Short mmCIF file of C-alpha atoms in Angstrom, two decimals:
data_model
loop_
_atom_site.label_atom_id
_atom_site.label_comp_id
_atom_site.label_asym_id
_atom_site.label_seq_id
_atom_site.Cartn_x
_atom_site.Cartn_y
_atom_site.Cartn_z
CA MET A 1 32.18 -9.87 16.56
CA THR A 2 28.66 -9.77 15.06
CA GLN A 3 28.12 -12.16 12.17
CA THR A 4 25.38 -11.92 9.56
CA HIS A 5 23.48 -14.84 11.09
CA ASP A 6 23.51 -13.10 14.48
CA LEU A 7 20.89 -10.70 13.09
CA SER A 8 17.26 -11.45 13.79
CA ALA A 9 14.96 -11.83 10.78
CA THR A 10 13.22 -8.62 11.79
CA ARG A 11 16.56 -6.79 11.82
CA MET A 12 17.56 -8.39 8.51
CA ALA A 13 14.38 -7.20 6.82
CA ALA A 14 14.97 -3.65 8.10
CA ALA A 15 18.62 -3.75 6.98
CA VAL A 16 17.59 -4.87 3.48
CA ARG A 17 15.11 -1.99 3.17
CA THR A 18 17.73 0.56 4.30
CA ARG A 19 20.33 -1.04 1.98
CA GLU A 20 22.70 -1.85 4.87
CA VAL A 21 22.80 -5.44 3.66
CA SER A 22 21.83 -6.92 0.33
CA PRO A 23 19.63 -9.98 -0.23
CA VAL A 24 22.48 -11.47 -2.29
CA GLU A 25 24.86 -11.15 0.67
CA LEU A 26 22.31 -12.85 2.93
CA ALA A 27 21.70 -15.72 0.53
CA ASP A 28 25.41 -16.28 -0.10
CA HIS A 29 26.16 -16.20 3.64
CA TYR A 30 23.58 -18.85 4.51
CA LEU A 31 24.34 -21.04 1.50
CA ALA A 32 28.03 -21.06 2.49
CA ARG A 33 27.17 -22.05 6.06
CA ILE A 34 24.84 -24.79 4.82
CA GLU A 35 27.55 -26.18 2.56
CA ARG A 36 30.06 -26.27 5.44
CA LEU A 37 27.87 -27.30 8.36
CA ASN A 38 24.68 -29.04 7.24
CA GLU A 39 26.27 -32.49 7.42
CA GLN A 40 26.81 -32.00 11.16
CA VAL A 41 23.14 -31.36 11.99
CA GLY A 42 21.08 -32.78 9.09
CA ALA A 43 18.96 -29.67 8.66
CA TYR A 44 18.40 -29.73 4.88
CA VAL A 45 17.42 -32.57 2.58
CA THR A 46 17.45 -30.33 -0.53
CA VAL A 47 19.35 -27.06 -1.00
CA THR A 48 18.03 -24.73 -3.72
CA ALA A 49 21.20 -22.69 -4.19
CA ASP A 50 20.54 -21.57 -7.77
CA ARG A 51 16.96 -20.57 -7.03
CA ALA A 52 18.01 -18.77 -3.84
CA ARG A 53 20.62 -16.70 -5.68
CA GLU A 54 18.20 -15.88 -8.48
CA GLN A 55 15.50 -14.78 -6.02
CA ALA A 56 18.08 -12.80 -4.05
CA ARG A 57 19.21 -10.94 -7.18
CA GLU A 58 15.60 -10.11 -8.01
CA ALA A 59 15.04 -8.91 -4.46
CA GLU A 60 18.16 -6.75 -4.59
CA LYS A 61 17.04 -5.15 -7.85
CA ALA A 62 13.63 -4.41 -6.33
CA VAL A 63 15.33 -2.61 -3.42
CA LEU A 64 17.48 -0.53 -5.75
CA ASP A 65 14.50 0.31 -8.00
CA ALA A 66 12.04 1.07 -5.19
CA ALA A 67 10.92 4.68 -4.86
CA ASP A 68 10.37 3.99 -1.17
CA PRO A 69 11.93 0.74 0.15
CA ALA A 70 9.60 0.95 3.16
CA ASP A 71 6.83 -0.20 0.81
CA LEU A 72 8.58 -3.51 0.09
CA PRO A 73 7.07 -6.73 1.54
CA PRO A 74 7.73 -7.38 5.25
CA LEU A 75 10.38 -10.11 4.79
CA HIS A 76 11.82 -8.86 1.51
CA GLY A 77 15.12 -10.58 0.82
CA VAL A 78 15.12 -12.67 4.03
CA PRO A 79 16.03 -16.36 3.53
CA VAL A 80 13.38 -18.81 4.81
CA PRO A 81 13.46 -22.60 4.21
CA ILE A 82 10.37 -24.77 3.71
CA LYS A 83 9.72 -28.08 5.44
CA ASP A 84 9.80 -31.09 3.12
CA LEU A 85 6.15 -31.90 3.88
CA ASN A 86 5.17 -28.72 2.02
CA MET A 87 5.20 -28.55 -1.75
CA VAL A 88 7.17 -25.98 -3.75
CA ASP A 89 6.59 -25.89 -7.50
CA GLY A 90 9.64 -27.19 -9.35
CA VAL A 91 11.56 -28.29 -6.24
CA ARG A 92 12.27 -31.85 -5.09
CA MET A 93 9.61 -33.07 -2.64
CA THR A 94 10.15 -36.27 -0.63
CA PHE A 95 7.66 -36.17 2.27
CA GLY A 96 10.62 -37.63 4.17
CA SER A 97 10.07 -40.93 2.34
CA ALA A 98 12.08 -43.04 -0.08
CA VAL A 99 8.75 -43.64 -1.83
CA TYR A 100 8.83 -40.03 -3.07
CA SER A 101 12.59 -39.54 -3.45
CA GLU A 102 12.20 -38.63 -7.14
CA LEU A 103 9.09 -36.43 -6.91
CA THR A 104 9.26 -32.81 -8.09
CA GLY A 105 6.73 -30.40 -6.67
CA PHE A 106 3.98 -29.46 -9.12
CA ALA A 107 2.37 -26.61 -7.15
CA ASP A 108 3.07 -24.21 -4.31
CA ASP A 109 1.34 -24.87 -1.01
CA ASN A 110 -0.67 -21.86 0.12
CA VAL A 111 1.82 -21.18 2.92
CA VAL A 112 4.65 -21.21 0.37
CA SER A 113 2.77 -18.70 -1.77
CA ALA A 114 2.25 -16.50 1.28
CA LEU A 115 5.95 -16.55 2.11
CA ARG A 116 6.81 -15.76 -1.51
CA ARG A 117 4.46 -12.74 -1.44
CA ALA A 118 6.21 -11.61 1.74
CA GLY A 119 9.47 -11.41 -0.23
CA THR A 120 11.33 -14.38 1.25
CA VAL A 121 14.18 -16.20 -0.48
CA LEU A 122 14.02 -20.02 -0.57
CA LEU A 123 17.19 -21.68 0.79
CA GLY A 124 15.85 -25.21 0.41
CA LYS A 125 13.73 -27.93 1.99
CA THR A 126 14.31 -28.94 5.62
CA THR A 127 14.37 -32.57 6.69
CA THR A 128 11.33 -34.31 8.09
CA PRO A 129 10.55 -37.93 9.04
CA GLU A 130 8.41 -40.08 6.77
CA PHE A 131 5.05 -38.34 6.19
CA GLY A 132 5.72 -36.27 9.34
CA LEU A 133 4.48 -39.07 11.56
CA PRO A 134 7.17 -39.41 14.30
CA CYS A 135 8.37 -36.89 16.91
CA TYR A 136 11.96 -37.36 15.73
CA THR A 137 13.59 -36.83 12.33
CA GLU A 138 15.37 -40.00 11.22
CA GLY A 139 14.70 -42.17 8.19
CA GLY A 140 15.89 -43.35 4.81
CA VAL A 141 15.99 -40.11 2.82
CA ALA A 142 18.47 -37.90 4.69
CA PRO A 143 20.81 -38.06 7.70
CA PRO A 144 19.17 -37.57 11.11
CA ALA A 145 18.34 -34.03 12.20
CA ARG A 146 20.42 -33.31 15.33
CA THR A 147 20.16 -30.61 17.96
CA PRO A 148 23.35 -28.53 17.75
CA TRP A 149 23.48 -28.38 21.55
CA ASP A 150 24.53 -32.04 21.55
CA PRO A 151 24.74 -33.63 18.09
CA SER A 152 24.38 -37.10 19.57
CA ARG A 153 20.75 -36.16 20.29
CA SER A 154 17.75 -35.69 18.03
CA ALA A 155 16.47 -32.31 16.89
CA GLY A 156 12.96 -33.67 17.38
CA GLY A 157 10.24 -33.87 14.78
CA SER A 158 8.55 -33.68 12.61
CA SER A 159 9.98 -30.18 11.95
CA GLY A 160 13.39 -31.42 13.09
CA GLY A 161 15.31 -30.07 10.12
CA ALA A 162 13.69 -26.65 10.56
CA GLY A 163 14.67 -26.56 14.22
CA ALA A 164 18.23 -27.71 13.50
CA ALA A 165 18.59 -25.07 10.75
CA VAL A 166 17.53 -22.13 12.92
CA ALA A 167 19.43 -23.27 16.02
CA SER A 168 22.64 -23.79 14.00
CA GLY A 169 22.55 -20.47 12.16
CA LEU A 170 21.67 -22.12 8.84
CA ALA A 171 18.48 -20.06 8.52
CA PRO A 172 17.22 -16.96 10.38
CA VAL A 173 13.71 -18.43 10.78
CA ALA A 174 11.88 -21.44 9.35
CA GLN A 175 8.43 -22.63 8.39
CA GLY A 176 7.29 -25.75 10.22
CA SER A 177 4.10 -27.70 10.76
CA ASP A 178 2.53 -29.26 13.84
CA GLY A 179 0.06 -32.15 13.97
CA GLY A 180 0.88 -33.50 17.43
CA GLY A 181 3.66 -31.21 18.65
CA SER A 182 5.88 -31.04 15.57
CA ILE A 183 6.76 -27.33 15.95
CA ARG A 184 6.94 -27.26 19.73
CA ILE A 185 9.04 -30.44 20.07
CA PRO A 186 11.96 -29.27 17.87
CA SER A 187 11.70 -25.80 19.39
CA SER A 188 12.10 -27.29 22.87
CA VAL A 189 15.07 -29.53 22.09
CA CYS A 190 16.80 -26.86 19.96
CA GLY A 191 16.28 -23.90 22.31
CA LEU A 192 13.91 -21.94 20.05
CA PHE A 193 10.57 -20.14 20.16
CA GLY A 194 7.87 -21.85 18.10
CA ILE A 195 4.18 -21.20 17.58
CA LYS A 196 1.47 -23.74 16.81
CA PRO A 197 -1.29 -21.35 15.70
CA THR A 198 -5.03 -21.67 16.19
CA ARG A 199 -6.66 -24.23 13.91
CA GLY A 200 -7.45 -22.55 10.60
CA ARG A 201 -5.08 -19.61 11.09
CA VAL A 202 -2.78 -20.78 8.28
CA SER A 203 -4.13 -22.46 5.15
CA GLN A 204 -3.26 -26.14 4.65
CA GLY A 205 -4.10 -26.23 0.93
CA PRO A 206 -4.16 -26.75 -1.92
CA VAL A 207 -2.60 -30.24 -1.92
CA VAL A 208 -2.71 -31.49 1.69
CA PRO A 209 -6.21 -31.92 3.20
CA ASP A 210 -7.05 -30.68 6.71
CA LEU A 211 -9.58 -33.42 7.46
CA PHE A 212 -9.32 -33.63 11.25
CA GLY A 213 -7.86 -30.19 11.88
CA LEU A 214 -4.96 -31.62 13.88
CA SER A 215 -2.15 -30.13 11.81
CA THR A 216 -1.24 -26.54 11.04
CA ASN A 217 1.71 -24.62 9.64
CA GLY A 218 3.58 -22.22 11.89
CA PRO A 219 6.88 -20.42 12.59
CA ILE A 220 10.10 -21.50 14.30
CA ALA A 221 12.43 -18.67 15.31
CA ARG A 222 15.06 -17.49 17.76
CA THR A 223 13.00 -14.54 19.02
CA VAL A 224 9.35 -13.94 19.79
CA ARG A 225 9.24 -10.93 17.44
CA ASP A 226 10.60 -12.95 14.51
CA ALA A 227 8.04 -15.71 15.06
CA ALA A 228 5.21 -13.17 15.33
CA LEU A 229 6.27 -11.48 12.08
CA LEU A 230 6.52 -14.83 10.30
CA LEU A 231 3.07 -15.81 11.58
CA ASP A 232 1.65 -12.57 10.20
CA VAL A 233 2.82 -13.34 6.68
CA MET A 234 1.84 -17.03 6.86
CA SER A 235 -1.70 -16.41 8.09
CA GLY A 236 -4.69 -16.49 5.81
CA HIS A 237 -7.83 -18.46 4.92
CA MET A 238 -8.23 -19.83 1.40
CA PRO A 239 -11.24 -21.25 -0.44
CA GLY A 240 -11.65 -24.93 0.34
CA ASP A 241 -10.10 -24.79 3.81
CA LEU A 242 -12.34 -26.63 6.27
CA TYR A 243 -11.42 -24.39 9.22
CA ALA A 244 -11.04 -20.66 9.82
CA ALA A 245 -9.54 -19.09 12.93
CA PRO A 246 -11.14 -16.12 14.69
CA PRO A 247 -9.74 -12.86 13.27
CA ALA A 248 -6.79 -11.36 15.13
CA GLU A 249 -7.00 -7.89 16.67
CA GLY A 250 -4.10 -6.24 14.88
CA THR A 251 -0.87 -7.83 13.67
CA PHE A 252 0.85 -10.51 15.69
CA ALA A 253 4.06 -8.48 15.46
CA SER A 254 2.30 -5.65 17.29
CA PHE A 255 1.45 -8.02 20.16
CA ALA A 256 5.18 -8.63 20.67
CA GLU A 257 5.49 -4.93 21.55
CA ARG A 258 2.54 -4.86 24.00
CA PRO A 259 2.69 -5.71 27.68
CA PRO A 260 0.26 -8.54 28.39
CA GLY A 261 -1.21 -7.00 31.57
CA ARG A 262 -1.89 -9.18 34.59
CA LEU A 263 -3.03 -12.60 33.40
CA ARG A 264 -4.70 -15.55 35.07
CA ILE A 265 -2.57 -18.56 34.19
CA ALA A 266 -3.35 -22.18 34.97
CA ARG A 267 -0.64 -24.80 35.18
CA SER A 268 -0.49 -28.58 35.05
CA MET A 269 2.28 -31.14 35.06
CA GLU A 270 -0.10 -34.10 34.93
CA PRO A 271 0.46 -35.92 31.62
CA ALA A 272 -2.50 -37.23 29.65
CA VAL A 273 -0.54 -40.35 28.64
CA PRO A 274 -0.66 -43.19 31.20
CA ASP A 275 2.69 -44.13 32.77
CA ALA A 276 4.46 -41.07 31.33
CA GLU A 277 6.99 -39.75 33.86
CA VAL A 278 8.22 -36.17 33.86
CA HIS A 279 12.01 -35.96 34.11
CA PRO A 280 13.47 -33.79 36.93
CA ASP A 281 14.99 -31.37 34.38
CA CYS A 282 11.56 -30.82 32.84
CA VAL A 283 10.06 -30.38 36.31
CA ALA A 284 12.74 -27.80 37.10
CA ALA A 285 11.96 -25.85 33.92
CA TYR A 286 8.22 -25.93 34.69
CA GLU A 287 8.68 -24.77 38.29
CA ALA A 288 11.11 -22.02 37.29
CA ALA A 289 8.65 -20.76 34.68
CA SER A 290 5.84 -20.77 37.24
CA GLU A 291 7.95 -18.71 39.64
CA LEU A 292 8.91 -16.25 36.89
CA LEU A 293 5.28 -15.77 35.88
CA GLU A 294 4.39 -14.96 39.48
CA GLU A 295 7.35 -12.59 39.77
CA LEU A 296 6.01 -10.75 36.72
CA GLY A 297 2.70 -10.23 38.52
CA HIS A 298 0.54 -12.95 37.00
CA GLU A 299 -1.81 -15.14 38.97
CA VAL A 300 -0.77 -18.79 38.66
CA VAL A 301 -3.19 -21.52 39.77
CA GLU A 302 -3.49 -25.28 39.28
CA LEU A 303 -5.47 -26.52 36.28
CA PRO A 304 -8.16 -29.11 37.02
CA ARG A 305 -7.92 -32.29 34.94
CA VAL A 306 -9.74 -31.53 31.68
CA LEU A 307 -8.38 -33.97 29.04
CA GLY A 308 -7.45 -37.34 30.51
CA PRO A 309 -5.87 -40.61 29.43
CA GLU A 310 -9.20 -41.96 28.18
CA LEU A 311 -8.72 -39.80 25.07
CA VAL A 312 -5.34 -41.25 24.11
CA PRO A 313 -6.73 -44.29 22.19
CA HIS A 314 -9.03 -42.02 20.20
CA PHE A 315 -6.15 -39.75 19.19
CA LEU A 316 -3.98 -42.74 18.28
CA MET A 317 -6.77 -44.07 16.08
CA LEU A 318 -6.89 -40.76 14.21
CA TRP A 319 -3.11 -40.78 13.87
CA GLY A 320 -3.15 -44.23 12.30
CA VAL A 321 -5.83 -43.18 9.83
CA MET A 322 -3.86 -40.02 8.97
CA ALA A 323 -0.87 -42.24 8.14
CA THR A 324 -2.92 -43.73 5.28
CA VAL A 325 -3.77 -40.39 3.62
CA THR A 326 -0.51 -40.16 1.64
CA PRO A 327 -0.90 -42.57 -1.30
CA VAL A 328 1.64 -45.37 -1.66
CA ALA A 329 1.57 -47.81 -4.57
CA ASP A 330 1.58 -51.50 -3.67
CA GLU A 331 4.95 -52.00 -5.35
CA SER A 332 6.47 -49.23 -3.18
CA GLU A 333 5.23 -50.45 0.21
CA HIS A 334 8.59 -52.12 0.90
CA LEU A 335 10.28 -48.71 0.82
CA LEU A 336 8.32 -47.47 3.83
CA GLN A 337 9.87 -47.24 7.29
CA PRO A 338 8.74 -49.98 9.74
CA LEU A 339 6.91 -47.44 11.93
CA THR A 340 5.01 -46.07 8.93
CA ARG A 341 3.94 -49.55 7.81
CA TRP A 342 2.78 -50.32 11.36
CA LEU A 343 0.78 -47.09 11.64
CA ARG A 344 -0.76 -47.54 8.20
CA GLY A 345 -1.73 -51.09 9.13
CA ARG A 346 -3.55 -49.78 12.18
CA GLY A 347 -5.23 -47.11 10.10
CA GLU A 348 -6.31 -49.51 7.37
CA ALA A 349 -7.83 -51.80 10.01
CA THR A 350 -9.96 -48.97 11.40
CA THR A 351 -13.58 -49.05 10.25
CA ALA A 352 -15.54 -45.92 9.38
CA PRO A 353 -17.82 -46.30 12.45
CA GLN A 354 -14.77 -46.63 14.71
CA LEU A 355 -13.23 -43.50 13.22
CA PHE A 356 -16.40 -41.46 13.65
CA GLN A 357 -16.86 -42.73 17.20
CA ALA A 358 -13.31 -41.66 18.08
CA HIS A 359 -13.81 -38.25 16.52
CA ALA A 360 -17.13 -37.85 18.36
CA ALA A 361 -15.54 -38.87 21.68
CA LEU A 362 -12.85 -36.20 21.26
CA GLN A 363 -15.43 -33.55 20.43
CA GLY A 364 -17.54 -34.52 23.42
CA ALA A 365 -14.53 -34.22 25.72
CA LEU A 366 -13.72 -30.78 24.32
CA ARG A 367 -17.26 -29.54 24.96
CA ALA A 368 -16.70 -30.23 28.64
CA ALA A 369 -13.09 -28.97 28.66
CA PHE A 370 -13.45 -25.61 26.94
CA PRO A 371 -15.59 -23.94 29.62
CA VAL A 372 -12.82 -24.75 32.12
CA MET A 373 -9.85 -23.84 29.91
CA ASP A 374 -11.47 -20.62 28.71
CA GLY A 375 -11.45 -19.40 32.30
CA PHE A 376 -7.70 -18.77 31.94
CA ASP A 377 -5.66 -16.46 29.74
CA ALA A 378 -2.96 -19.11 29.32
CA ILE A 379 -2.09 -22.62 30.48
CA LEU A 380 1.47 -23.69 31.39
CA HIS A 381 2.89 -27.21 30.93
CA PRO A 382 6.28 -28.76 30.36
CA THR A 383 6.68 -28.96 26.59
CA LEU A 384 8.17 -32.47 26.83
CA ALA A 385 8.40 -35.06 29.56
CA GLN A 386 12.10 -35.75 28.91
CA PRO A 387 15.23 -33.89 27.77
CA PRO A 388 16.35 -34.21 24.13
CA ALA A 389 16.53 -37.90 23.21
CA PRO A 390 19.61 -39.63 21.78
CA ILE A 391 19.64 -40.46 18.08
CA GLY A 392 18.09 -43.92 17.71
CA TYR A 393 16.23 -43.83 21.03
CA PHE A 394 12.93 -44.17 19.15
CA HIS A 395 13.97 -45.18 15.65
CA ASP A 396 15.98 -48.27 16.57
CA GLN A 397 13.05 -49.95 18.36
CA GLU A 398 10.31 -52.20 17.05
CA PRO A 399 7.31 -50.08 15.93
CA ALA A 400 5.09 -50.70 18.98
CA GLU A 401 7.90 -49.87 21.41
CA ASN A 402 8.97 -46.92 19.23
CA PHE A 403 5.48 -45.42 19.32
CA ASP A 404 5.07 -46.07 23.05
CA ARG A 405 8.31 -44.20 23.73
CA GLN A 406 7.13 -41.31 21.56
CA THR A 407 3.83 -40.93 23.41
CA LYS A 408 5.62 -40.90 26.77
CA PHE A 409 8.11 -38.33 25.45
CA THR A 410 5.36 -35.95 24.22
CA PRO A 411 2.37 -36.34 26.58
CA PHE A 412 1.57 -32.61 26.76
CA THR A 413 1.56 -31.49 23.13
CA ALA A 414 -1.17 -33.41 21.26
CA PRO A 415 -4.15 -32.24 23.39
CA TYR A 416 -3.81 -28.79 21.81
CA ASN A 417 -3.86 -30.27 18.32
CA ILE A 418 -7.08 -32.02 19.30
CA SER A 419 -8.58 -28.78 20.66
CA GLY A 420 -7.16 -26.52 17.95
CA GLN A 421 -5.91 -24.02 20.53
CA PRO A 422 -2.71 -22.08 19.95
CA ALA A 423 0.37 -23.14 21.89
CA VAL A 424 3.98 -21.99 22.01
CA ASN A 425 7.31 -23.33 23.22
CA VAL A 426 9.32 -20.84 25.27
CA PRO A 427 13.06 -21.66 25.66
CA LEU A 428 13.57 -20.46 29.22
CA HIS A 429 15.64 -23.27 30.70
CA TRP A 430 18.84 -25.21 30.06
CA THR A 431 20.05 -28.17 32.08
CA SER A 432 22.93 -27.57 34.48
CA ASP A 433 24.88 -30.55 33.16
CA ALA A 434 27.69 -29.72 30.76
CA VAL A 435 27.42 -31.34 27.34
CA ALA A 436 29.42 -31.25 24.17
CA GLY A 437 28.33 -28.54 21.78
CA GLY A 438 27.31 -25.52 23.88
CA SER A 439 28.82 -22.21 24.85
CA SER A 440 27.26 -19.35 26.76
CA PRO A 441 28.07 -15.89 28.08
CA GLN A 442 27.39 -17.40 31.49
CA LYS A 443 30.03 -19.38 33.35
CA GLY A 444 30.33 -22.96 32.22
CA LYS A 445 28.24 -24.84 29.72
CA PRO A 446 24.49 -24.23 29.52
CA GLY A 447 23.64 -27.87 28.90
CA LEU A 448 20.56 -28.96 26.97
CA PRO A 449 17.57 -26.72 26.24
CA ILE A 450 14.35 -27.61 28.07
CA GLY A 451 11.28 -25.71 26.91
CA VAL A 452 7.99 -24.93 28.58
CA MET A 453 4.67 -24.71 26.78
CA LEU A 454 2.00 -22.04 27.04
CA ALA A 455 -1.41 -22.66 25.46
CA GLY A 456 -4.16 -20.08 24.96
CA ARG A 457 -7.78 -19.63 24.03
CA LEU A 458 -8.85 -20.23 20.45
CA GLY A 459 -7.70 -17.18 18.53
CA GLY A 460 -5.48 -16.17 21.43
CA GLU A 461 -2.08 -16.17 19.74
CA GLY A 462 -1.73 -12.45 20.48
CA THR A 463 -1.92 -12.99 24.24
CA LEU A 464 0.64 -15.81 24.07
CA ILE A 465 2.98 -13.64 21.99
CA SER A 466 2.71 -10.71 24.42
CA LEU A 467 3.32 -13.01 27.38
CA ALA A 468 6.24 -14.78 25.70
CA ALA A 469 7.83 -11.43 24.78
CA GLN A 470 7.59 -10.42 28.43
CA LEU A 471 9.27 -13.67 29.47
CA GLU A 472 11.95 -13.18 26.82
CA GLU A 473 12.70 -9.71 28.15
CA ALA A 474 12.87 -10.98 31.73
CA ARG A 475 15.04 -14.02 30.92
CA PRO A 476 16.71 -13.40 27.52
CA TRP A 477 17.88 -16.49 25.67
CA ILE A 478 19.18 -14.94 22.44
CA ASP A 479 22.83 -14.99 23.59
CA ARG A 480 22.77 -18.73 24.27
CA LYS A 481 24.40 -20.30 21.22
CA PRO A 482 25.80 -23.75 20.46
CA ASP A 483 29.41 -24.01 19.34
CA ILE A 484 28.41 -24.52 15.70
CA TRP A 485 27.05 -20.97 15.73
CA THR A 486 30.54 -19.46 15.51
CA ALA A 487 31.90 -22.06 13.08
#
């Protein structure tokens, strides 16, 4: 039996315009599921039920009053939550930190304004770790975000709440952000498709600066087409942004309908982080994806080493400095998580010459790497080096050990934040081991989701979307659903 949350966001938007379903019905359906099920997965830190119903009523009136509903915005009446690192005017804003537990947003981030113009309805704010710094979502503001495929395991981070919401049927799609893998990590461990766009594709303003260009907003979705549509409405350059992406050739949604042609794809399973070991399940996903790409007619070759372990200290230096950007009063320092205090201490100890030298070293490495990487239409890696991690695997350690475990868990993601290239997680693989929390149309349990990552040239989101849509058609994942889906 088809349930409302079985519909894709693209199908929902079409059904709203044809009056098959009302925005009020959609909002009520998701709010009811959130009320019943959010405690199990920790997807939302704040639920904006009153605002959602008010926006849904306004959206419904607009449909009824429209001379031609086809002229309504592309996601009119579709519920979309916002990550709690992004500000919404008049809505509680915590940055995942007890320091800001009482803050109310005083402006809309540019990406929030873009989603509002697209007609979306705000369900609430999704959970994130403190200041978005870790690759998992646990802390002192909200319960941990858990993957619904095995609730004893983390939904990843820092867009962990967004991933948990979409994978559990508590939102059709979600906005996330990615500074070192924070869209791709939750997408991998939750069995979703996520896009980290090209640097400058989506505006970071007006509150959060984009100083190093590591972080960007992007979509998390169940289907390639939904993510492409969400990226279309999120994209845009605003005055004051330090970076601007190359213009796209047509809409990203149109790329989801185009065959990619025969592509030259490089692959690498060599992590940039020293001593990081790739788990056999992640190797299996990577090899299966390589075989599928070849079956589809693409040329798959090995990628020469382009960004090596010598860059890791430079990236970590930038990460420590970024941890200091969010202001914290002296009297509130004790409210910070131990990892945050440790990272801020490293950042505060970094001198300006050291910071500029690290930034210059990264740029110098990219000048040598781009001529090699640009010789390929896409680059394949494992998204993560390990399967979804148990709750507490990182968070319960001392900060240095915590951070070391994180870097070994995510050795493939950060290089594309450094380069600014687009990258996507494709949920092609599940482990063969049965776990609690999963059901599938196939025999037995599907196990845990294990994603693979495809990166592209700067401005090359369209190629990645076309390729991912081809992979989705060849190995559909939409019918894989955790048990909470039917709750």
